[in-house]
Coordinates of C-alpha atoms (C1' of nucleotides) in Angstrom, one line a residue:
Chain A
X86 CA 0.0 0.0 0.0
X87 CA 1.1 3.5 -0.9
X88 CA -0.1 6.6 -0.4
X89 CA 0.3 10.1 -2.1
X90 CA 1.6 13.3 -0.8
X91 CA -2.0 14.4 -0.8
X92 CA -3.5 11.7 1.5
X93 CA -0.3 11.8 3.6
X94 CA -1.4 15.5 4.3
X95 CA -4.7 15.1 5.2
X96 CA -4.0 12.1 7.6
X97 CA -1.4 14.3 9.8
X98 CA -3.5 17.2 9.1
X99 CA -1.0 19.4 7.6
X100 CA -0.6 20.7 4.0
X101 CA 1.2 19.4 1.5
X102 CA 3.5 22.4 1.1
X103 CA 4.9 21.8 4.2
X104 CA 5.5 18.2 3.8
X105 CA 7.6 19.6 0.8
X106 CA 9.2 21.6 3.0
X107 CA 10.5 18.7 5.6
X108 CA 11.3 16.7 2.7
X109 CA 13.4 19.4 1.2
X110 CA 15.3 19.7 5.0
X111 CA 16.1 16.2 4.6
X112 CA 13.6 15.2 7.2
X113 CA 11.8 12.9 4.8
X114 CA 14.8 10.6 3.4
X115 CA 12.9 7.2 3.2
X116 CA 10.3 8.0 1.2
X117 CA 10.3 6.0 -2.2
X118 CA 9.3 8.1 -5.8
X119 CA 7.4 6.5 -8.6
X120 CA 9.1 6.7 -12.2
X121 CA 7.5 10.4 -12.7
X122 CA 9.3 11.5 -9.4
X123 CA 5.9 11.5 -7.6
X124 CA 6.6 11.0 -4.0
X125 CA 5.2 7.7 -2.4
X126 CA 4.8 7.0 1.0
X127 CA 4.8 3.4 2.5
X128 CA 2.8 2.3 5.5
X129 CA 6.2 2.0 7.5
X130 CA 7.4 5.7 6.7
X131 CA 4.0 6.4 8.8
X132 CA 6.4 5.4 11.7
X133 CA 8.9 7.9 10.8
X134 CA 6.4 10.6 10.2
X135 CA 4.8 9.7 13.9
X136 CA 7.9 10.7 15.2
X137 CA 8.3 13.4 13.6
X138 CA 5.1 15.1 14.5
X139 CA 5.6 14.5 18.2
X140 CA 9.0 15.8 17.8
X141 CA 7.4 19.2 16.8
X142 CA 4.7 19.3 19.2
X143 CA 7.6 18.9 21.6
X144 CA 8.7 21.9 20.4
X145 CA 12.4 20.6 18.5
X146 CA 13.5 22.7 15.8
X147 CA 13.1 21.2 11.7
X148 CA 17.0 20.4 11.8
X149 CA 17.3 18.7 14.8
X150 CA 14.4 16.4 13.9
X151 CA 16.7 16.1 10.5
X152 CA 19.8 15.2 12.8
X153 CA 17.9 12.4 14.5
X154 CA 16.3 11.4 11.4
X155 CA 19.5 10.7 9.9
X156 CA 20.4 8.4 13.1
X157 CA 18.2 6.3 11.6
X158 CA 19.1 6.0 8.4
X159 CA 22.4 5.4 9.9
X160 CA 21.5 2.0 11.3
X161 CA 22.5 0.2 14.8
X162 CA 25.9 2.3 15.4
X163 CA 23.7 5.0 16.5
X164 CA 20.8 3.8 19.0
X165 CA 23.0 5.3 21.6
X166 CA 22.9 9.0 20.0
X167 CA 18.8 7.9 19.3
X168 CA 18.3 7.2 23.1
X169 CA 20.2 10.2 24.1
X170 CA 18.4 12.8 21.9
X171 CA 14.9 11.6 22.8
X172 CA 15.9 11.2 27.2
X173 CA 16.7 14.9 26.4
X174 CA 14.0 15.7 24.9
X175 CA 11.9 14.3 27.5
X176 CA 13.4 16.0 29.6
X177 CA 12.9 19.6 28.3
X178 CA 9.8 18.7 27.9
X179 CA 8.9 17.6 31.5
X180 CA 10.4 21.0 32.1
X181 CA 8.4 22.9 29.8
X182 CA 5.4 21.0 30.9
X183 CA 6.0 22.1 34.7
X184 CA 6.4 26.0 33.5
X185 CA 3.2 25.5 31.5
X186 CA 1.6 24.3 35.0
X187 CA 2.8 27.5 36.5
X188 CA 1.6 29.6 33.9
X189 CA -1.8 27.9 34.0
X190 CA -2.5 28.7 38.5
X191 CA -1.5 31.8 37.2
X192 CA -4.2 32.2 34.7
X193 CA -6.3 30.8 37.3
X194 CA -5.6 32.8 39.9
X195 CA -6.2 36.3 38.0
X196 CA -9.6 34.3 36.4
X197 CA -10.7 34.3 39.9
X198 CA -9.2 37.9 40.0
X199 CA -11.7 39.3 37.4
X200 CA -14.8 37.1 38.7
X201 CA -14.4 38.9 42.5
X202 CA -14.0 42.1 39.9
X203 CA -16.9 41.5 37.9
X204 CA -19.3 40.4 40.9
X205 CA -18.4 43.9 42.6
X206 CA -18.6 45.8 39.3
X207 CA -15.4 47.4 40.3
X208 CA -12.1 46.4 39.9
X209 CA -11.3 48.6 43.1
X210 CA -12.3 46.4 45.4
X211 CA -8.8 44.8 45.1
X212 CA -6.9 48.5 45.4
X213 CA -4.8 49.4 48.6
X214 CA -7.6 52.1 49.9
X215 CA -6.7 55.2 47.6
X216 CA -5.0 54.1 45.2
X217 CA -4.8 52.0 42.2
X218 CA -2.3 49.9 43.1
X219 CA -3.4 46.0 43.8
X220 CA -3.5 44.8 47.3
X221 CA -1.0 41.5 47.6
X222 CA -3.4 40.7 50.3
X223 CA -5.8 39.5 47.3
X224 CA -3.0 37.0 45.9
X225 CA -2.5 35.6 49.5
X226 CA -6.5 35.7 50.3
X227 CA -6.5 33.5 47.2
X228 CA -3.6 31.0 47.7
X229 CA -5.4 30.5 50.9
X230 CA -8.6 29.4 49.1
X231 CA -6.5 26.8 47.4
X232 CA -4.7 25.6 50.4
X233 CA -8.4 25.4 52.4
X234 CA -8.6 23.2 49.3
X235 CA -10.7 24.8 46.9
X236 CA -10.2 23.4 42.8
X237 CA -8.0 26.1 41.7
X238 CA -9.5 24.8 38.4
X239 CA -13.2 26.0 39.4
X240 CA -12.7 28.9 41.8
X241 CA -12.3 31.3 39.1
X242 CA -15.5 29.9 37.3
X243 CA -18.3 32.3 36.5
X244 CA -22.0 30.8 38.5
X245 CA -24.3 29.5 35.8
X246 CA -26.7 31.9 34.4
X247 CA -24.2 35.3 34.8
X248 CA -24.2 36.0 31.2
X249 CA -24.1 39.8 30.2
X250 CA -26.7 39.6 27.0
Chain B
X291 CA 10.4 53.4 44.5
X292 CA 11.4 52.8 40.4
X293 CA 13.2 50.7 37.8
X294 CA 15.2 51.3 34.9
X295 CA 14.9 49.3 31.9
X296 CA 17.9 47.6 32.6
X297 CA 16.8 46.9 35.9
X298 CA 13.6 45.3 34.9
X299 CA 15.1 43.3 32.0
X300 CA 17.4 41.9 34.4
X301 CA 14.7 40.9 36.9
X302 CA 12.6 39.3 34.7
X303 CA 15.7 37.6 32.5
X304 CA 14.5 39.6 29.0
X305 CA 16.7 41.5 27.3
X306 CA 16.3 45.5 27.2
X307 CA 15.5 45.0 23.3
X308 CA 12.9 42.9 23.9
X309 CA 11.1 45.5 26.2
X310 CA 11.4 48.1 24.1
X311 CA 9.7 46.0 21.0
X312 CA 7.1 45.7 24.0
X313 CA 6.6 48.9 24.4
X314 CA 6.6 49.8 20.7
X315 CA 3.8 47.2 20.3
X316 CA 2.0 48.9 23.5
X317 CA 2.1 46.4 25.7
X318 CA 3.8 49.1 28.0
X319 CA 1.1 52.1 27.8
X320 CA 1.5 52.3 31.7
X321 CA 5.5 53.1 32.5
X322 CA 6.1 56.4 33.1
X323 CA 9.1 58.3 31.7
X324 CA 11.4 60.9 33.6
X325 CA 11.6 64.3 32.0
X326 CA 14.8 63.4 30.0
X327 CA 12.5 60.5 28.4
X328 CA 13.4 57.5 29.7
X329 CA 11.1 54.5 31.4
X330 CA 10.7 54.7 34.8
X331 CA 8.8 51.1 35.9
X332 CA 7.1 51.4 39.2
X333 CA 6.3 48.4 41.6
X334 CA 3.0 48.5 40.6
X335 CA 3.9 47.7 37.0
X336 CA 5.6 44.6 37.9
X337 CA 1.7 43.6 38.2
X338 CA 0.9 44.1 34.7
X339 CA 4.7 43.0 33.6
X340 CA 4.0 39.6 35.5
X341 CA 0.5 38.9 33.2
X342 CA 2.6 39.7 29.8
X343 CA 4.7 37.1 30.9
X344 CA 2.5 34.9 31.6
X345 CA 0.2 35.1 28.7
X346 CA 3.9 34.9 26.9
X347 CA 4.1 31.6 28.4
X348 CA 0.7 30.7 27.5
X349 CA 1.8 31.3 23.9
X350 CA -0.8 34.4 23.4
X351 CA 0.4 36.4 20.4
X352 CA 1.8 39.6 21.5
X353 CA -0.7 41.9 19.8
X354 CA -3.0 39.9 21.4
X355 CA -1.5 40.4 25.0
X356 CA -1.7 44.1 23.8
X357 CA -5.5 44.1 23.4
X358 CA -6.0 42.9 26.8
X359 CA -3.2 45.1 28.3
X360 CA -5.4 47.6 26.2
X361 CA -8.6 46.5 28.4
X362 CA -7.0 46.9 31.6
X363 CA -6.3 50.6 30.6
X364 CA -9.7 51.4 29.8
X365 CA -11.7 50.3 33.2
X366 CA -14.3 48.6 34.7
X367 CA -16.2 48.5 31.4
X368 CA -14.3 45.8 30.2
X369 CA -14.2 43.6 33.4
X370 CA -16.4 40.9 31.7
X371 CA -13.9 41.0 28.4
X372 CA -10.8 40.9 30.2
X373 CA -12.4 37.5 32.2
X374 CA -13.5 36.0 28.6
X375 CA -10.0 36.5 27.4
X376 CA -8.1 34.7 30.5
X377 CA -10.9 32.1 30.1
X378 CA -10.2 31.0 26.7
X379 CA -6.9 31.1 26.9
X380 CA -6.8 28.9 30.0
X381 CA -9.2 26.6 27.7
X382 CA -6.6 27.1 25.0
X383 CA -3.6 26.0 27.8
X384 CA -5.5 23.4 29.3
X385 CA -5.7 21.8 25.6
X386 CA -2.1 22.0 24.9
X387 CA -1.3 20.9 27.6
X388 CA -2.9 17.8 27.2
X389 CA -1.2 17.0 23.5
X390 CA 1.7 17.5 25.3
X391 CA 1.0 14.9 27.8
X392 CA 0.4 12.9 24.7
X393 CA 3.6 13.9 23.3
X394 CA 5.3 13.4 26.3
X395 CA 3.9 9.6 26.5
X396 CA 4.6 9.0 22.8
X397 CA 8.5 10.0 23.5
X398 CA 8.9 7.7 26.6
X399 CA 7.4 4.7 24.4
X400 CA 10.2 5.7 21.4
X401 CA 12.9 5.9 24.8
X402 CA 11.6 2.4 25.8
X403 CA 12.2 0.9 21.9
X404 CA 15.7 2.1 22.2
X405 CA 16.5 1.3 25.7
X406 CA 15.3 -2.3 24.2
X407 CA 17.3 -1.7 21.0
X408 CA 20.5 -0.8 22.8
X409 CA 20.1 -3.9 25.2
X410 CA 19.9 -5.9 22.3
X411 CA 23.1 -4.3 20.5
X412 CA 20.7 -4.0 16.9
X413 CA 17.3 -2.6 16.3
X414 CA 16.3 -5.3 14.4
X415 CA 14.8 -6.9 17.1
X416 CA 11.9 -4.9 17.0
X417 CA 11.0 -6.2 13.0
X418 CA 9.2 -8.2 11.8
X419 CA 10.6 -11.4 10.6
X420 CA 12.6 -10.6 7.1
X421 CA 11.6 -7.1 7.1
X422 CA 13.0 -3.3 7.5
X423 CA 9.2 -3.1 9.4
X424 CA 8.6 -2.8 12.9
X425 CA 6.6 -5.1 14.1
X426 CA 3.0 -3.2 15.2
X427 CA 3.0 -5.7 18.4
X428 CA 6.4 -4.2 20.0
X429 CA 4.2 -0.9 21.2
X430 CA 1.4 -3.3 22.0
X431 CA 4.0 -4.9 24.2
X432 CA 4.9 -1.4 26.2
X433 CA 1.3 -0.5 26.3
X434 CA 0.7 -3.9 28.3
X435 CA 3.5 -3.4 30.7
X436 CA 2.6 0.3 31.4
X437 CA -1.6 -1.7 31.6
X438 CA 0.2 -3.7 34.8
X439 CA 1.0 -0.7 36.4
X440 CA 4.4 0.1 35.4
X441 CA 5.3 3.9 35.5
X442 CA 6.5 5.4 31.5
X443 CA 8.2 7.4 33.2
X444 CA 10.7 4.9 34.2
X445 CA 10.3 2.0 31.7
X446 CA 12.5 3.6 28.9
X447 CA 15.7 4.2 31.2
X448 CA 18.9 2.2 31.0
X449 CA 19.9 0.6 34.2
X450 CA 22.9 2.2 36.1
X451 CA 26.5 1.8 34.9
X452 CA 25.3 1.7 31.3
X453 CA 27.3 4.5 30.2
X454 CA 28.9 4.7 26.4
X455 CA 32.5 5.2 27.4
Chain C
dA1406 C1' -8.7 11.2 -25.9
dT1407 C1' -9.0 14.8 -22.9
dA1408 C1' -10.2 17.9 -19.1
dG1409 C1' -9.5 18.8 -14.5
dA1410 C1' -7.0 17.8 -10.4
dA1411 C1' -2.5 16.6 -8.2
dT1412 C1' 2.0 16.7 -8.3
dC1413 C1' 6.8 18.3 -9.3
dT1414 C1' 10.9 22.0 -8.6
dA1415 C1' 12.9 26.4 -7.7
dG1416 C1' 12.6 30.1 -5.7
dA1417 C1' 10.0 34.2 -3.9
dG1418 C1' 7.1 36.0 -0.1
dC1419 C1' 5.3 36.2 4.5
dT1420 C1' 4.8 36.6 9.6
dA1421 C1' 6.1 36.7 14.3
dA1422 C1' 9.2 37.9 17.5
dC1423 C1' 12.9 39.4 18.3
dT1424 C1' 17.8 41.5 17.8
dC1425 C1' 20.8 44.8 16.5
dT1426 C1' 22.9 49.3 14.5
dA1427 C1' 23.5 54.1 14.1
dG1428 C1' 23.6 58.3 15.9
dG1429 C1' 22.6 60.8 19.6
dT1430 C1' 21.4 62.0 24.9
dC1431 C1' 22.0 61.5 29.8
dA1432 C1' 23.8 60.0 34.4
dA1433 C1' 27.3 58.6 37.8
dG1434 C1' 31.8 58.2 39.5
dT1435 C1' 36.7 60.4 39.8
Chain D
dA560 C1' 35.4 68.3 33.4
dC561 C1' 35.5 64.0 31.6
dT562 C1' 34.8 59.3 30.7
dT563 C1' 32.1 55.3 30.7
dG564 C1' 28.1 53.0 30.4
dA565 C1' 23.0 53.0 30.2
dC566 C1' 19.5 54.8 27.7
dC567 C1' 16.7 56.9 23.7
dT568 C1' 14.4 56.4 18.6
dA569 C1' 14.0 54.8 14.0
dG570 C1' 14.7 51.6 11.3
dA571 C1' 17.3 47.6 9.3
dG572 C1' 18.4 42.7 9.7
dT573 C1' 17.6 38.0 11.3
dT574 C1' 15.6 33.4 12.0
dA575 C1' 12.2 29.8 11.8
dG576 C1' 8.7 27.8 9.7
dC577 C1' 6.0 27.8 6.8
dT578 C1' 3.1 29.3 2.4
dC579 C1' 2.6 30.4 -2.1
dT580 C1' 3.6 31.2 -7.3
dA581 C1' 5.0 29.9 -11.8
dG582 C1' 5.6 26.9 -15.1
dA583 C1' 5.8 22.2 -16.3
dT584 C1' 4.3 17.3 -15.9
dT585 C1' 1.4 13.4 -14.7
dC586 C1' -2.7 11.0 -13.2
dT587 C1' -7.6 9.9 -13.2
dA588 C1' -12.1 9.6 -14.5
dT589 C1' -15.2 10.1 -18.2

DNA sequence: ATAGAATCTAGAGCTAACTCTAGGTCAAGT
DNA sequence: ACTTGACCTAGAGTTAGCTCTAGATTCTAT
């Protein structure tokens, strides 16, 4: 069974310019041609191109998915350098994942900010008295919420039936 | 008490450059300047300069981060827009976050094959008989271990004292 | 047999987010 | 007073990762 640049796109969902593109920074190398120079993917390149998709997602640069592509095509002598590239990956990925986290109680936390906001009418009501500076005592009064064990995930949640229209 | 641009670029580990393109974008309509013309950060700004960040993080296109900082200048009016912005894009982290847990689970499997591999001394011993192929049943094979309760995160590494050199 | 759709290559064009340069001003220490 | 370093603006340059165009070829379905 082989399959066209065209259905190859639409499987992984990306166009078929950009298929070109990897192929033409040597991240496609196993792919057959017919006799017209057509490109034809095999079931097994859908292996490779697996790979290569979660490599993006995990955020590696075109070339260094080329660099580990051609491990591969290099055969056994490299598995090391194959093992090492994706435990690093992994790990700058764990890393990435934990800053995301971070990010994300943050977004929650100043979610919960604007539904306090918004039920007051009044941003003010998280001011120092006379001014228009934020009270810090808003961030703690909410980190204690959390630690009193409130779902950081729901505090900042609007109640049902507070649409503006 | 106030902050040079050095100062803050330092603090929040940007570079100078970067806050200026900021500001040029108006993500900064709320630093002040001293009468010679330079930017003068309060503490207060460190408020706003921590939610850039963190929308940053979130992967929210600058001139996006702009149009919220853009509701925060205007007041109260926009309460209920800022909160619809922070809410999608928690929506929009949540979901990334979750391909990257795939991501992140599709890499440890790819460690495991090669931690196999390696053990093995060839890669061939994830084929199928007489073929170039792998064989569909070796990830069916980690899937069952991690079913019994093993933990990916530990299946794909090498055993101590299995260094290269 | 032929029309319309897909594909090919080479190379131009595009966008986001910086990053830096040039030419000048300003501030802090000696 | 003078030097050094930080700062200013405007605008050019850079990089990654596509995305598209042009012009030619090939495939597929009637």
């Amino acid at each position: 069974m082989s399959y066209s640049i065209g259905q190859v796109a639409d499987k992984l969902s990306i166009s078929p310019y950009t298929l070109r593109y990897y192929d033409k920074e040597g991240l496609l190398p196993f792919v057959d041609r017919n006799p017209a120079g057509r490109r034809r993917f095999k079931d097994n390149d859908f292996n490779f191109l697996e790979v290569i998709v979660c490599l993006k997602e995990a955020g590696v640069p075109v070339k260094q998915i080329g660099n580990f592509i051609d491990l591969c095509m290099t055969g056994d002598t490299t598995l090391q350098d194959r093992y090492d590239f994706l435990n690093e990956h992994e790990a700058k990925l764990e890393a990435k994942m934990a800053r995301l986290q971070h990010t994300l109680d943050f977004l929650r936390w100043k979610k919960w900010y604007y539904k306090t906001a918004l039920q007051a009418g009044t941003e003010s009501i998280h001011y120092l008295p006379g001014t228009n500076h934020v009270d810090p005592a808003v961030h703690a009064e909410f980190n204690q919420l959390v630690a009193d064990g409130a779902d950081p995930k729901d505090l900042g949640n609007l109640p049902e039936g507070t649409a503006k229209a």
